Amino acid sequence: VQVIESGGGFRLPGGSLTLSCVASGRTVSFFGMGWFRQAPGKEREFVASVSWTGNNAFYTDSVKGRFTISKDNEQNTVSLQMNSLKPEDTAVYYCGLIDRRFSTASDRLSDYNYWGQGTQVTVSS
């Protein structure tokens, strides 16, 4: 199983960015997936997660109302739409897959079995 993120970049505060994640070797429609991030000198932290159905998602408080996680089963991808970006959103963003069929969303790092290499998001004026 290989998880690959894309879409990172540089934005001014208030800007938008969409991250995408593809999982080869798994059909994302059967698995819960999530996004975490890690800023320099900090531990990896939960951002958003979506259940295998795609119908249930939850977010860390700091991104609620600004970020949206979604699945595209035809493309076998999971996306993170990020709006109203803030400098504190600057981090390497990682996509994770819970390798358990029909898994729910989760904010626990230990629930995720596969990770991508990460994509850098920088928000600065």
PDB file of C-alpha atoms in Angstrom:
ATOM      1  CA  VAL A   1       0.000   0.000   0.000  1.00  0.00           C
ATOM      2  CA  GLN A   2       1.353   3.391  -0.972  1.00  0.00           C
ATOM      3  CA  VAL A   3      -0.117   6.678   0.159  1.00  0.00           C
ATOM      4  CA  ILE A   4       0.855   9.779  -1.787  1.00  0.00           C
ATOM      5  CA  GLU A   5      -0.061  13.378  -0.988  1.00  0.00           C
ATOM      6  CA  SER A   6       0.034  16.334  -3.321  1.00  0.00           C
ATOM      7  CA  GLY A   7      -1.090  19.925  -3.500  1.00  0.00           C
ATOM      8  CA  GLY A   8       1.040  21.649  -0.892  1.00  0.00           C
ATOM      9  CA  GLY A   9       2.457  25.106  -1.457  1.00  0.00           C
ATOM     10  CA  PHE A  10       2.757  28.678  -0.304  1.00  0.00           C
ATOM     11  CA  ARG A  11      -0.212  30.945   0.431  1.00  0.00           C
ATOM     12  CA  LEU A  12      -0.801  34.347   1.939  1.00  0.00           C
ATOM     13  CA  PRO A  13      -2.973  34.459   5.052  1.00  0.00           C
ATOM     14  CA  GLY A  14      -6.617  34.155   4.075  1.00  0.00           C
ATOM     15  CA  GLY A  15      -5.815  32.080   1.013  1.00  0.00           C
ATOM     16  CA  SER A  16      -6.987  28.606   0.055  1.00  0.00           C
ATOM     17  CA  LEU A  17      -5.307  25.354  -0.838  1.00  0.00           C
ATOM     18  CA  THR A  18      -6.492  21.828  -1.631  1.00  0.00           C
ATOM     19  CA  LEU A  19      -4.477  18.787  -0.667  1.00  0.00           C
ATOM     20  CA  SER A  20      -5.087  15.428  -2.330  1.00  0.00           C
ATOM     21  CA  CYS A  21      -4.185  11.929  -1.273  1.00  0.00           C
ATOM     22  CA  VAL A  22      -4.253   8.746  -3.326  1.00  0.00           C
ATOM     23  CA  ALA A  23      -3.889   5.280  -1.823  1.00  0.00           C
ATOM     24  CA  SER A  24      -2.664   2.658  -4.243  1.00  0.00           C
ATOM     25  CA  GLY A  25      -3.403  -0.892  -3.196  1.00  0.00           C
ATOM     26  CA  ARG A  26      -6.560   0.051  -1.344  1.00  0.00           C
ATOM     27  CA  THR A  27      -9.985   1.241  -2.412  1.00  0.00           C
ATOM     28  CA  VAL A  28     -10.524   4.280  -0.213  1.00  0.00           C
ATOM     29  CA  SER A  29     -14.283   3.791  -0.220  1.00  0.00           C
ATOM     30  CA  PHE A  30     -13.810   0.893   2.224  1.00  0.00           C
ATOM     31  CA  PHE A  31     -11.435   2.601   4.667  1.00  0.00           C
ATOM     32  CA  GLY A  32     -11.328   5.495   7.076  1.00  0.00           C
ATOM     33  CA  MET A  33      -8.709   8.097   6.267  1.00  0.00           C
ATOM     34  CA  GLY A  34      -7.344  11.230   7.816  1.00  0.00           C
ATOM     35  CA  TRP A  35      -5.022  14.192   7.651  1.00  0.00           C
ATOM     36  CA  PHE A  36      -2.466  15.083  10.290  1.00  0.00           C
ATOM     37  CA  ARG A  37       0.160  17.815  10.337  1.00  0.00           C
ATOM     38  CA  GLN A  38       3.513  18.441  11.927  1.00  0.00           C
ATOM     39  CA  ALA A  39       5.055  21.853  12.454  1.00  0.00           C
ATOM     40  CA  PRO A  40       8.781  22.301  13.138  1.00  0.00           C
ATOM     41  CA  GLY A  41       9.651  21.257  16.676  1.00  0.00           C
ATOM     42  CA  LYS A  42       6.179  19.889  17.347  1.00  0.00           C
ATOM     43  CA  GLU A  43       4.569  16.487  17.366  1.00  0.00           C
ATOM     44  CA  ARG A  44       2.281  15.280  14.611  1.00  0.00           C
ATOM     45  CA  GLU A  45      -1.258  16.411  15.347  1.00  0.00           C
ATOM     46  CA  PHE A  46      -4.691  15.468  14.098  1.00  0.00           C
ATOM     47  CA  VAL A  47      -6.408  17.715  11.567  1.00  0.00           C
ATOM     48  CA  ALA A  48      -9.378  15.876  10.033  1.00  0.00           C
ATOM     49  CA  SER A  49     -10.706  12.389   9.434  1.00  0.00           C
ATOM     50  CA  VAL A  50     -13.456  10.769   7.397  1.00  0.00           C
ATOM     51  CA  SER A  51     -15.153   7.404   7.776  1.00  0.00           C
ATOM     52  CA  TRP A  52     -15.228   4.661   5.162  1.00  0.00           C
ATOM     53  CA  THR A  53     -18.659   5.817   3.995  1.00  0.00           C
ATOM     54  CA  GLY A  54     -17.473   9.368   3.556  1.00  0.00           C
ATOM     55  CA  ASN A  55     -20.546  10.520   5.449  1.00  0.00           C
ATOM     56  CA  ASN A  56     -18.948  11.049   8.846  1.00  0.00           C
ATOM     57  CA  ALA A  57     -16.093  13.449   9.371  1.00  0.00           C
ATOM     58  CA  PHE A  58     -14.658  15.413  12.239  1.00  0.00           C
ATOM     59  CA  TYR A  59     -12.014  18.041  12.720  1.00  0.00           C
ATOM     60  CA  THR A  60      -9.696  19.476  15.276  1.00  0.00           C
ATOM     61  CA  ASP A  61     -11.194  22.645  16.767  1.00  0.00           C
ATOM     62  CA  SER A  62      -8.668  24.989  15.195  1.00  0.00           C
ATOM     63  CA  VAL A  63      -9.738  24.114  11.629  1.00  0.00           C
ATOM     64  CA  LYS A  64     -13.497  23.703  12.056  1.00  0.00           C
ATOM     65  CA  GLY A  65     -15.382  25.852   9.588  1.00  0.00           C
ATOM     66  CA  ARG A  66     -12.258  26.399   7.498  1.00  0.00           C
ATOM     67  CA  PHE A  67     -11.178  22.913   6.365  1.00  0.00           C
ATOM     68  CA  THR A  68     -13.249  20.220   4.663  1.00  0.00           C
ATOM     69  CA  ILE A  69     -12.244  16.592   4.177  1.00  0.00           C
ATOM     70  CA  SER A  70     -13.920  14.596   1.432  1.00  0.00           C
ATOM     71  CA  LYS A  71     -13.632  11.427  -0.582  1.00  0.00           C
ATOM     72  CA  ASP A  72     -13.819  10.911  -4.321  1.00  0.00           C
ATOM     73  CA  ASN A  73     -14.413   7.210  -4.753  1.00  0.00           C
ATOM     74  CA  GLU A  74     -14.168   7.334  -8.540  1.00  0.00           C
ATOM     75  CA  GLN A  75     -10.702   8.879  -8.301  1.00  0.00           C
ATOM     76  CA  ASN A  76      -9.817   6.829  -5.195  1.00  0.00           C
ATOM     77  CA  THR A  77      -8.671   9.997  -3.460  1.00  0.00           C
ATOM     78  CA  VAL A  78      -9.221  11.911  -0.266  1.00  0.00           C
ATOM     79  CA  SER A  79      -8.971  15.679  -0.302  1.00  0.00           C
ATOM     80  CA  LEU A  80      -8.530  18.393   2.265  1.00  0.00           C
ATOM     81  CA  GLN A  81      -9.923  21.745   1.198  1.00  0.00           C
ATOM     82  CA  MET A  82      -8.312  24.463   3.296  1.00  0.00           C
ATOM     83  CA  ASN A  83      -9.791  27.964   3.343  1.00  0.00           C
ATOM     84  CA  SER A  84      -9.009  31.082   5.343  1.00  0.00           C
ATOM     85  CA  LEU A  85      -5.493  29.843   5.921  1.00  0.00           C
ATOM     86  CA  LYS A  86      -3.544  31.192   8.881  1.00  0.00           C
ATOM     87  CA  PRO A  87       0.199  31.271   9.566  1.00  0.00           C
ATOM     88  CA  GLU A  88      -0.363  28.700  12.310  1.00  0.00           C
ATOM     89  CA  ASP A  89      -1.535  26.247   9.641  1.00  0.00           C
ATOM     90  CA  THR A  90       2.045  26.074   8.384  1.00  0.00           C
ATOM     91  CA  ALA A  91       3.226  22.472   8.653  1.00  0.00           C
ATOM     92  CA  VAL A  92       3.959  19.307   6.756  1.00  0.00           C
ATOM     93  CA  TYR A  93       0.623  17.632   6.109  1.00  0.00           C
ATOM     94  CA  TYR A  94       0.371  13.851   6.130  1.00  0.00           C
ATOM     95  CA  CYS A  95      -2.384  11.616   4.813  1.00  0.00           C
ATOM     96  CA  GLY A  96      -3.065   8.385   6.666  1.00  0.00           C
ATOM     97  CA  LEU A  97      -5.115   5.271   6.004  1.00  0.00           C
ATOM     98  CA  ILE A  98      -6.751   3.042   8.624  1.00  0.00           C
ATOM     99  CA  ASP A  99      -6.185  -0.429   7.238  1.00  0.00           C
ATOM    100  CA  ARG A 100      -9.401  -1.906   8.571  1.00  0.00           C
ATOM    101  CA  ARG A 101     -12.383  -2.291   6.274  1.00  0.00           C
ATOM    102  CA  PHE A 102     -15.450  -0.240   7.190  1.00  0.00           C
ATOM    103  CA  SER A 103     -13.448   1.803   9.661  1.00  0.00           C
ATOM    104  CA  THR A 104     -14.837   4.950  11.216  1.00  0.00           C
ATOM    105  CA  ALA A 105     -13.075   8.288  11.357  1.00  0.00           C
ATOM    106  CA  SER A 106     -10.389   8.585  14.014  1.00  0.00           C
ATOM    107  CA  ASP A 107      -8.188  11.248  15.567  1.00  0.00           C
ATOM    108  CA  ARG A 108      -5.790   8.704  17.064  1.00  0.00           C
ATOM    109  CA  LEU A 109      -2.391   8.485  15.433  1.00  0.00           C
ATOM    110  CA  SER A 110      -2.069   4.826  16.433  1.00  0.00           C
ATOM    111  CA  ASP A 111      -5.161   3.863  14.404  1.00  0.00           C
ATOM    112  CA  TYR A 112      -3.435   4.670  11.120  1.00  0.00           C
ATOM    113  CA  ASN A 113      -1.411   1.978   9.392  1.00  0.00           C
ATOM    114  CA  TYR A 114      -0.091   3.728   6.303  1.00  0.00           C
ATOM    115  CA  TRP A 115       1.220   7.244   5.786  1.00  0.00           C
ATOM    116  CA  GLY A 116       2.330   9.345   2.887  1.00  0.00           C
ATOM    117  CA  GLN A 117       5.607  11.198   2.710  1.00  0.00           C
ATOM    118  CA  GLY A 118       3.979  14.520   3.550  1.00  0.00           C
ATOM    119  CA  THR A 119       3.450  17.759   1.673  1.00  0.00           C
ATOM    120  CA  GLN A 120       4.563  21.182   2.882  1.00  0.00           C
ATOM    121  CA  VAL A 121       2.025  23.941   3.452  1.00  0.00           C
ATOM    122  CA  THR A 122       3.403  27.389   4.228  1.00  0.00           C
ATOM    123  CA  VAL A 123       1.183  30.349   5.111  1.00  0.00           C
ATOM    124  CA  SER A 124       2.985  33.634   5.499  1.00  0.00           C
ATOM    125  CA  SER A 125       2.711  37.299   4.652  1.00  0.00           C
TER     126      SER A 125
END
